[in-house]
Coordinates of C-alpha atoms in Angstrom, one line a residue:
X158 CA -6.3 -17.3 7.8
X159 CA -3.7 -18.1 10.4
X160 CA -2.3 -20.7 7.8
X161 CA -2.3 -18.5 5.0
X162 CA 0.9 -17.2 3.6
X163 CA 1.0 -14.7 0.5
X164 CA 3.6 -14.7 -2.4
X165 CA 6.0 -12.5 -1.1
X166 CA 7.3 -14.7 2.3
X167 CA 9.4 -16.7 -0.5
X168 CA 11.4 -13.8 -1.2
X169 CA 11.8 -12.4 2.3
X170 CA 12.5 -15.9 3.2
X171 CA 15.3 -16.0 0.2
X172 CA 16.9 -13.2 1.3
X173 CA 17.8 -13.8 5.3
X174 CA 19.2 -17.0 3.8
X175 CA 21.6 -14.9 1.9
X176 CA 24.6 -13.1 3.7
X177 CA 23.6 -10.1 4.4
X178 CA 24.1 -7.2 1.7
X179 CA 21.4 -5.0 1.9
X180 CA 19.2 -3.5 4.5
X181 CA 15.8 -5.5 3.8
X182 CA 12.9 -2.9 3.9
X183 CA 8.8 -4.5 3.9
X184 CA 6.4 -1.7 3.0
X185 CA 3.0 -1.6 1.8
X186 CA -0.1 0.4 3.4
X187 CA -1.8 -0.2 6.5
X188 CA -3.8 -3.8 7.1
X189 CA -1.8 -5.6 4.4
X190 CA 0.1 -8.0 6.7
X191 CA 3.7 -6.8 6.8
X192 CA 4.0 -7.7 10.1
X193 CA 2.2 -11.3 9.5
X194 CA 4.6 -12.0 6.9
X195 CA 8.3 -11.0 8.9
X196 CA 6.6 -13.3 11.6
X197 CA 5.5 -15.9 9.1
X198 CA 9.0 -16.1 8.1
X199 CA 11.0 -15.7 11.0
X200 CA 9.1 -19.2 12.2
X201 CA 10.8 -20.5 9.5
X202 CA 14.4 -19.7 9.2
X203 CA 16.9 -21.2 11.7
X204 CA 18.4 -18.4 12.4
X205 CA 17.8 -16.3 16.1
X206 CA 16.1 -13.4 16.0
X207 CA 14.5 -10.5 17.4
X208 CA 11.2 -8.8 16.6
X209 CA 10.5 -4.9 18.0
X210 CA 7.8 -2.9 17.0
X211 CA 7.7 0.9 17.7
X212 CA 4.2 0.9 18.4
X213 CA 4.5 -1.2 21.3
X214 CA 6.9 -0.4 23.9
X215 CA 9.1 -3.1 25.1
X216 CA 8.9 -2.2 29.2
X217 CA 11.9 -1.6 31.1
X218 CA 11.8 -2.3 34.6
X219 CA 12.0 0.2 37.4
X220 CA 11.9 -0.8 41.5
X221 CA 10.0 0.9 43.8
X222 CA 11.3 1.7 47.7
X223 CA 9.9 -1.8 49.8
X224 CA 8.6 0.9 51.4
X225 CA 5.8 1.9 48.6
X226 CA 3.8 -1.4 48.6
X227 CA 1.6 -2.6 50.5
X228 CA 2.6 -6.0 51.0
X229 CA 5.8 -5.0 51.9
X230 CA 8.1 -6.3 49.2
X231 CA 9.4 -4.7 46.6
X232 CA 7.6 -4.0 43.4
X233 CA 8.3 -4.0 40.0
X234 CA 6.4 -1.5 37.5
X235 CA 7.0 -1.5 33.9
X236 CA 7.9 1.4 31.8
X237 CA 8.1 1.8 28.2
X238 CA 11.6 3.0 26.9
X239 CA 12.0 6.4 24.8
X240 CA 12.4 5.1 21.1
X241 CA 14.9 7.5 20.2
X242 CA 17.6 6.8 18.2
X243 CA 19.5 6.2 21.1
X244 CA 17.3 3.2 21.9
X245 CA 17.5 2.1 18.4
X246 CA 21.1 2.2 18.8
X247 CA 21.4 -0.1 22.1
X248 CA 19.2 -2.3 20.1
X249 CA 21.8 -2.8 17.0
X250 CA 24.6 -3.2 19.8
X251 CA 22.6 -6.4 21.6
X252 CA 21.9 -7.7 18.0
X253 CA 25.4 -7.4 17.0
X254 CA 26.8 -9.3 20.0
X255 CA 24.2 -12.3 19.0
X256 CA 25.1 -12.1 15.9
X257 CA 28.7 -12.2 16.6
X258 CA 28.0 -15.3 19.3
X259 CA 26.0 -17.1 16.5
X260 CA 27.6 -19.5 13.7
X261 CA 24.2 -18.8 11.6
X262 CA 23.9 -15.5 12.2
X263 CA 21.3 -13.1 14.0
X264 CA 18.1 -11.5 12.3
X265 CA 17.1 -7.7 13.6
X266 CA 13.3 -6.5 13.0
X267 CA 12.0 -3.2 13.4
X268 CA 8.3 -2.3 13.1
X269 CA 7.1 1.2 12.0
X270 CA 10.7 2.6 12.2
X271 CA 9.9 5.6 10.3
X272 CA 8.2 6.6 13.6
X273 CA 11.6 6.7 15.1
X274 CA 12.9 10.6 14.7
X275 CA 15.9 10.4 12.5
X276 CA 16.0 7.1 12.2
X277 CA 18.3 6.9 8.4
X278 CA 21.3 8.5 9.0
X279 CA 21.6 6.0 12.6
X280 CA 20.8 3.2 10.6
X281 CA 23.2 4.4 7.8
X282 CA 26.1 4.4 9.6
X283 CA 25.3 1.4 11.9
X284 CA 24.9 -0.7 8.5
X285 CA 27.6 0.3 6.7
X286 CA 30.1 -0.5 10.0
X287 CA 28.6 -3.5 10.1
X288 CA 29.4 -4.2 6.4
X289 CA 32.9 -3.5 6.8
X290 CA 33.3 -5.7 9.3
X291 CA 31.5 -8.6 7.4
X292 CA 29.1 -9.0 10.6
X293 CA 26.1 -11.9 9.4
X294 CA 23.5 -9.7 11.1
X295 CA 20.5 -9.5 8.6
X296 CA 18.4 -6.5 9.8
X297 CA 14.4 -5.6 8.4
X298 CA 12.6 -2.7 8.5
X299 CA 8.7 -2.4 8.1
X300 CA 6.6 0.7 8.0
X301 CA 4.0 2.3 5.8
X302 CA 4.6 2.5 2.0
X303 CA 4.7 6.5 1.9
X304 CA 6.4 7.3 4.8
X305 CA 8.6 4.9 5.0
X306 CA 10.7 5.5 1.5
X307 CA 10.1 9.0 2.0
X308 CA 11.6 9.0 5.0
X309 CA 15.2 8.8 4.7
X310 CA 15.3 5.6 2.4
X311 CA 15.6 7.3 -1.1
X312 CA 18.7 9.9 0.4
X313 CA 20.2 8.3 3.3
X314 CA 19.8 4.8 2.7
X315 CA 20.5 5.0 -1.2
X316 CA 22.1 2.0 -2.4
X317 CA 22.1 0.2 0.7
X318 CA 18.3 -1.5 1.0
X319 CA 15.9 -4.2 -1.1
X320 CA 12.5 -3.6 -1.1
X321 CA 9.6 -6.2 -0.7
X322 CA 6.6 -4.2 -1.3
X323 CA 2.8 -5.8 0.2
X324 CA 0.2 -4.3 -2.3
X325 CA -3.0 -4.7 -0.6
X326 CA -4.4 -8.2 -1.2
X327 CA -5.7 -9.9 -4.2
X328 CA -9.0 -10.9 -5.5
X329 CA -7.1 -14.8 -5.7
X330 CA -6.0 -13.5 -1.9
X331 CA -9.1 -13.2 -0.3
X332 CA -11.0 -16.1 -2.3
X333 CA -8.0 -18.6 -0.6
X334 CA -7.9 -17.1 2.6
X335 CA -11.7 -16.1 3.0
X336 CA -13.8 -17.9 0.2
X337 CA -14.7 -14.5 -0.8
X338 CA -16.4 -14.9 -4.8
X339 CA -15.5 -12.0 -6.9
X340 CA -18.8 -10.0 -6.2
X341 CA -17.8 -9.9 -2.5
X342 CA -14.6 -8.9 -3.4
X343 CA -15.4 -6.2 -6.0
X344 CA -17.9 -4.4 -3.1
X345 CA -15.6 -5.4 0.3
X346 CA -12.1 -5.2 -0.7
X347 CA -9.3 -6.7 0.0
X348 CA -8.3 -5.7 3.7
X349 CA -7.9 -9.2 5.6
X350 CA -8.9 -7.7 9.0
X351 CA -12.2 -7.0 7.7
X352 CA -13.1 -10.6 6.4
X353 CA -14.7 -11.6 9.4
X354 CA -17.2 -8.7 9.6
X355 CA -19.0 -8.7 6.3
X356 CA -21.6 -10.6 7.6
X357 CA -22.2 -7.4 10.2
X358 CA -22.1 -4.6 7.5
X359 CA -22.3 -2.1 10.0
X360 CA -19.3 -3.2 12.1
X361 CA -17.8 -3.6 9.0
X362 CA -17.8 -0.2 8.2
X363 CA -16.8 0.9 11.6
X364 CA -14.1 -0.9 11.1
X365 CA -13.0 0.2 7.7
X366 CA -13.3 4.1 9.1
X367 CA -11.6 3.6 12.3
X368 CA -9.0 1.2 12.0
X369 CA -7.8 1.8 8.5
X370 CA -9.1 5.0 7.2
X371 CA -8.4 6.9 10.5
X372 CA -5.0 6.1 11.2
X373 CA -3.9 6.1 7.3
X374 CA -4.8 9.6 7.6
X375 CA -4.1 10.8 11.3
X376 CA -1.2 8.6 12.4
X377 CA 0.9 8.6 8.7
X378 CA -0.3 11.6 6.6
X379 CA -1.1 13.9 9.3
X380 CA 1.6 12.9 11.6
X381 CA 4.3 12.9 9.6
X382 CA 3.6 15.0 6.5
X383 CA 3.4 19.0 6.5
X384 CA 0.0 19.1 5.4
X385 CA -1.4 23.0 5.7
X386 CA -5.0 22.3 5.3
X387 CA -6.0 19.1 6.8
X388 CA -9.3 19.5 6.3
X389 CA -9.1 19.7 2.9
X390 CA -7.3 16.7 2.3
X391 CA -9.9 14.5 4.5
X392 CA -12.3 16.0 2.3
X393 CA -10.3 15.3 -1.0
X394 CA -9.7 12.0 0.3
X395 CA -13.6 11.0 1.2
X396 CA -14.8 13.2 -2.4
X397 CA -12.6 10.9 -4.0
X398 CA -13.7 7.7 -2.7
X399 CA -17.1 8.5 -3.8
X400 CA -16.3 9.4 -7.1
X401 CA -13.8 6.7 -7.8
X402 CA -13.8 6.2 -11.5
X403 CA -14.6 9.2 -12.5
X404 CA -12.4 12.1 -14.0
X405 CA -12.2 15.4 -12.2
X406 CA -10.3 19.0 -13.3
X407 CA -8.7 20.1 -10.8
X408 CA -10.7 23.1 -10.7
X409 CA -13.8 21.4 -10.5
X410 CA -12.8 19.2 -7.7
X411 CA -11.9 22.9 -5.4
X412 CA -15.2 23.9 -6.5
X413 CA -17.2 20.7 -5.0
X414 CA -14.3 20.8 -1.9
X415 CA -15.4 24.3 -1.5
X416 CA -12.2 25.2 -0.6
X417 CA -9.9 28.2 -1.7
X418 CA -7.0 26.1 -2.3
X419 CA -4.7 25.8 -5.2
X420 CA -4.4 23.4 -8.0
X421 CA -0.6 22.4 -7.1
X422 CA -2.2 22.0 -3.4
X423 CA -4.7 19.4 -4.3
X424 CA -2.1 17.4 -6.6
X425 CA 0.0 17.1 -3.5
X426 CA -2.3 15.6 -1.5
X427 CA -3.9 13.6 -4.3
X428 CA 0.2 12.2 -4.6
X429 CA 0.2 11.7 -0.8
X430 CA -3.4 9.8 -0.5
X431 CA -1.9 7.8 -3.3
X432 CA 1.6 6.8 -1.8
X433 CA -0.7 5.4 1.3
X434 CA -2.0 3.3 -0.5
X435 CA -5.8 5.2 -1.0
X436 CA -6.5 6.9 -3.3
X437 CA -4.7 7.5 -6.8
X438 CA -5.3 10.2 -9.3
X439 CA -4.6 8.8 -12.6
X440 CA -2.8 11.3 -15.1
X441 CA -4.2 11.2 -18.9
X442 CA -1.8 9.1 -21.4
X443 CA -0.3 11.8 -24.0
X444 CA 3.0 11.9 -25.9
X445 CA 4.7 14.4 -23.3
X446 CA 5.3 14.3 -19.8
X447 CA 4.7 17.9 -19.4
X448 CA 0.8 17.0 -20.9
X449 CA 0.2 14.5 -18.5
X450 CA 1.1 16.6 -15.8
X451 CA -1.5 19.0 -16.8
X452 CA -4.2 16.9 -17.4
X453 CA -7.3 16.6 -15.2
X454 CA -7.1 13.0 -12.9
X455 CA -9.4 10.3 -12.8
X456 CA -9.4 9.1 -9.8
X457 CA -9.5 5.6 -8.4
X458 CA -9.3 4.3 -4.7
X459 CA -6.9 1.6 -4.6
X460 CA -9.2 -0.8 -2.6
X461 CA -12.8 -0.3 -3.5
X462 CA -13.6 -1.2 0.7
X463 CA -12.7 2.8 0.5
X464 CA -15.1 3.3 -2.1
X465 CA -17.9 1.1 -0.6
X466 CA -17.2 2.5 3.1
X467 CA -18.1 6.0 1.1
X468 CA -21.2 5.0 -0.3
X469 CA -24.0 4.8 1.6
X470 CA -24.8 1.4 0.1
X471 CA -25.3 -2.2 1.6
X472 CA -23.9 -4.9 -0.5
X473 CA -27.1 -5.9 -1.2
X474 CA -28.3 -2.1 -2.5
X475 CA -25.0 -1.6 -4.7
X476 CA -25.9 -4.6 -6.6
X477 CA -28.8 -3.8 -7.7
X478 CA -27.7 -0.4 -8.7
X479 CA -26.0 -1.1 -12.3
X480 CA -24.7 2.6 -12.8
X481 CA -22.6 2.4 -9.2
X482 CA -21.8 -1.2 -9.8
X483 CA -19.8 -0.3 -12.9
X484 CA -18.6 2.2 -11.2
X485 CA -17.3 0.1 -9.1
X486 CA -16.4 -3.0 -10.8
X487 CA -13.8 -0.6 -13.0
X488 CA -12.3 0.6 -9.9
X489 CA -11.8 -2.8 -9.0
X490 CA -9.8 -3.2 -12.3
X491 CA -8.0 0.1 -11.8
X492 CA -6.9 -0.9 -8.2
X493 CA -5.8 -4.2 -9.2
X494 CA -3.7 -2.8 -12.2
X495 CA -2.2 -0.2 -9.7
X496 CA -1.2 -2.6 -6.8
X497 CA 0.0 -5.1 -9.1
X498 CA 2.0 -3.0 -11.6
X499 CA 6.0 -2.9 -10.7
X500 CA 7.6 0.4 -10.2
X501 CA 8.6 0.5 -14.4
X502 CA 4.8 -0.1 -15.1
X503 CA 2.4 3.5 -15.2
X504 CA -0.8 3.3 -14.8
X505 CA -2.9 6.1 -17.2
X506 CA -6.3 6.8 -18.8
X507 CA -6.9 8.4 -21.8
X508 CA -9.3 10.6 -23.4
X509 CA -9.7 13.3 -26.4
X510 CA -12.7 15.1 -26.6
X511 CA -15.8 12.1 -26.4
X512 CA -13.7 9.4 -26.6
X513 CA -11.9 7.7 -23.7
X514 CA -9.9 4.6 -22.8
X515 CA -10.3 3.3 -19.0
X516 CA -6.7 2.1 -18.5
X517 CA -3.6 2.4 -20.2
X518 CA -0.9 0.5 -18.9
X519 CA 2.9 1.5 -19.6
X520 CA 6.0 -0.2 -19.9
X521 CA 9.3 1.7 -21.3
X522 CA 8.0 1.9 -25.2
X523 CA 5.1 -0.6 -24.8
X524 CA 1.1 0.1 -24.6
X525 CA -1.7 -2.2 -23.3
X526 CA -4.8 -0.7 -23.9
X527 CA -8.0 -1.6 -21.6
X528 CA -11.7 -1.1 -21.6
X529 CA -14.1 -2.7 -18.8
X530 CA -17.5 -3.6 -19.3
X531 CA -19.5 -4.4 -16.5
X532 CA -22.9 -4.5 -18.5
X533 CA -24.2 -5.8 -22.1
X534 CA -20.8 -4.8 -24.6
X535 CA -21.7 -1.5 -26.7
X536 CA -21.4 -2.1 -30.7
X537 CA -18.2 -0.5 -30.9
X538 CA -15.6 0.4 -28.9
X539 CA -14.7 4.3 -30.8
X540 CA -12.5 4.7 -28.1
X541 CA -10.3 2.0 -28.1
X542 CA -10.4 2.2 -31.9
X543 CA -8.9 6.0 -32.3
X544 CA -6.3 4.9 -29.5
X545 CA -4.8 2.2 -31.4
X546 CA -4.9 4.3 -34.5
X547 CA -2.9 6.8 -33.1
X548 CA -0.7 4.7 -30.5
X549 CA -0.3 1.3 -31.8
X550 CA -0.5 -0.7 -28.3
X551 CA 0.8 -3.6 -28.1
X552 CA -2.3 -5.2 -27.1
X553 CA -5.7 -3.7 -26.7
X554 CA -8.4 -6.1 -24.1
X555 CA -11.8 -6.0 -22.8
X556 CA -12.7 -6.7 -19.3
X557 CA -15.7 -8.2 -18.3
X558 CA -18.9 -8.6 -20.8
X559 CA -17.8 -9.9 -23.9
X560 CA -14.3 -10.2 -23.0
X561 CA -11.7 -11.3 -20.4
X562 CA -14.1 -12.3 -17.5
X563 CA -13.7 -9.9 -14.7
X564 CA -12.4 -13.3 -12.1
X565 CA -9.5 -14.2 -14.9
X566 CA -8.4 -10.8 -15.1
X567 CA -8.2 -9.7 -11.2
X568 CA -6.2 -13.0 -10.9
X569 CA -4.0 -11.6 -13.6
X570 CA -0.9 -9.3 -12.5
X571 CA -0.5 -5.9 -14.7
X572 CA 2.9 -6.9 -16.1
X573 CA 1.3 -10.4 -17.4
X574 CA -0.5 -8.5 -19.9
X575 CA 2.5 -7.3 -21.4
X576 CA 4.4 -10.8 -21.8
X577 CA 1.2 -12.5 -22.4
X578 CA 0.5 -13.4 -26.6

């Protein structure tokens, strides 16, 4: 694993070999390996750097009187600075006299900076005085997906970063890394820090609920999102692991929640499970944007260890259970089309009346229509025959039995399908 680099390091790599025009911003959720990756890479360039992560203090020294220790000398005892913006500020001044002492140049990293309290409009005005004076100091910022370009990115920053998004990791990801097969895959996911621990199913799952599911919710939602009822979203989020695949009114979902909120509520928090990289709720493919906004979500965890986690099932015991298998195996291709999909691809379902469509992927004026089958292939797909009639999709595939094999596909990224013949 150590070894193991994913796709994305070439572009990060590509662009601190650039002068520096943009602020460089690495997001992705939790346990994807953002920080791996900046680290990966900064091994690589020749250029001096410095790494900082907000989530672990670098200490400061303070001296004791001699007169405090007991061997007589004076003591050194670390503590950790205030990251404030002020900190971050001292930070950018070192980094700009290295850079300026440099011939190459001098690379900046700073880990989780959305934690940092108004951290844009610093940054902001730091970058753009650095711009005008032509300064070669490359700076990157990593945090959580949601939080992150919420966070000051899309208003303060506009204009002045590149993103490198991490989705979480591939089917192809995990097989190179972890010789996982696809059946391993499908029911433990694709979160790297869990490889290890399949063998152990039950440390496994702590794992998955304390170190991922935990702080997505506590540390980023909780934290740094007004959320008025966070019980309901916990229970949102776990009632939608569990039914992952499945499409849910609104109305029906408050009812099962047993909660008295609103409709508007629950899409919130459905949209902020979704931005951290969760759970999605996928909006029904109609003509108007007004109509998919009203229609009832499916809903699809976007990395079926969330789904599994939920389920009460060993590996072993959702095998052999065909109805949750397909369950999950389609949640597998809705996660896969969701991570892997650029931001100009949307990611729908459709259905009128009895008959339904699993995905439907969209790209400006273009369609690709999809139907999994984890099990022996009906006679006909009704369907996926009155969609085309009344869409025309560019192309229209079956996943799994009878069709694409479900390996090919995951290995497959979502825009492929539109460029593909």
């Amino acid at each position: 694993m150590s070894s193991f680099q994913r796709a994305q390091i070439s572009t990060l790599l590509s662009r601190l070999r650039e002068d520096p025009r943009w602020l460089i911003v690495v997001a992705g959720p939790r346990q994807t390996g953002k920080s791996t990756l900046v680290r990966q890479a900064l091994a690589q360039i020749d250029l001096p750097h410095r790494y900082l992560s907000i989530d672990e203090p670098e200490p400061t020294a303070l001296h004791l009187p001699a007169d405090l220790p007991s061997d007589g000398q004076e003591e050194i005892v670390h503590a950790s600075d205030v990251r404030d913006v002020a900190w971050l500020t001292r930070q950018w001044e070192r980094a700009r006299v290295e850079a300026k002492r440099s011939e190459r140049g001098f690379v900046l990293v700073f880990d989780e900076i959305q934690k940092i309290p108004n951290w844009s409009e610093t940054v902001k005005g730091l970058w753009d005085a650095d711009r005008h004076e032509g300064l070669p100091l490359h700076v990157v910022v990593l945090g959580s997906a949601p939080l992150l370009m919420q966070r000051g990115l899309s208003e303060s920053m506009l204009g002045r970063f590149e993103t490198i998004r991490l989705p979480h990791w591939s089917f192809i990801e995990m097989s190179e890394a972890f010789g996982f097969d696809l059946d391993r895959y499908i029911y433990f996911g694709g979160y790297p820090g869990s490889a290890s621990l399949i063998q152990e199913q039950r440390r496994w799952r702590e794992y998955i609920l304390g170190s991922i599911i935990e702080p997505n919710i506590e540390r980023d939602i909780l934290a740094m999102e007004r959320v008025d009822k966070p019980a309901l979203l916990k229970r949102l989020f776990e009632f939608g692991a569990e039914m992952s695949g499945q499409i849910l009114a609104y109305d029906k979902m408050l009812g099962q929640l047993q909660d008295a909120g609103n409709t508007t509520t629950l899409a919130r928090y459905l949209d902020l499970l979704s931005k951290a990289g969760l759970l999605a709720g996928l909006a029904k493919y109609a003509g108007g944007a007004h109509r998919r906004r009203a229609s009832s979500p499916k809903l699809n965890v976007l990395n079926t260890a969330l789904m599994s986690v939920h389920s009460g099932y060993t590996f072993e015991e959702a095998k052999a259970d065909r109805s949750f298998w397909g369950r999950l195996v389609e949640s597998a291709v809705g996660a896969h089309l969701f991570n892997t999909g650029t931001p100009e691809v949307r990611l729908h379902y459709w259905r009128e009346r009895s008959l339904e469509v699993d995905f439907v992927l969209e790209h400006g004026r273009k369609l690709v229509a999809l139907e999994v089958k984890s099990g022996p292939r009906r006679e006909k797909t009704i369907g996926m025959d009155e969609f085309k009639t009344r869409f025309s999709p560019r192309r229209s595939l079956l996943v799994g039995e009878g069709g694409i094999p479900i390996a090919e596909f995951l290995s497959t990224p979502a825009m492929n399908w539109f460029t593909q013949s």
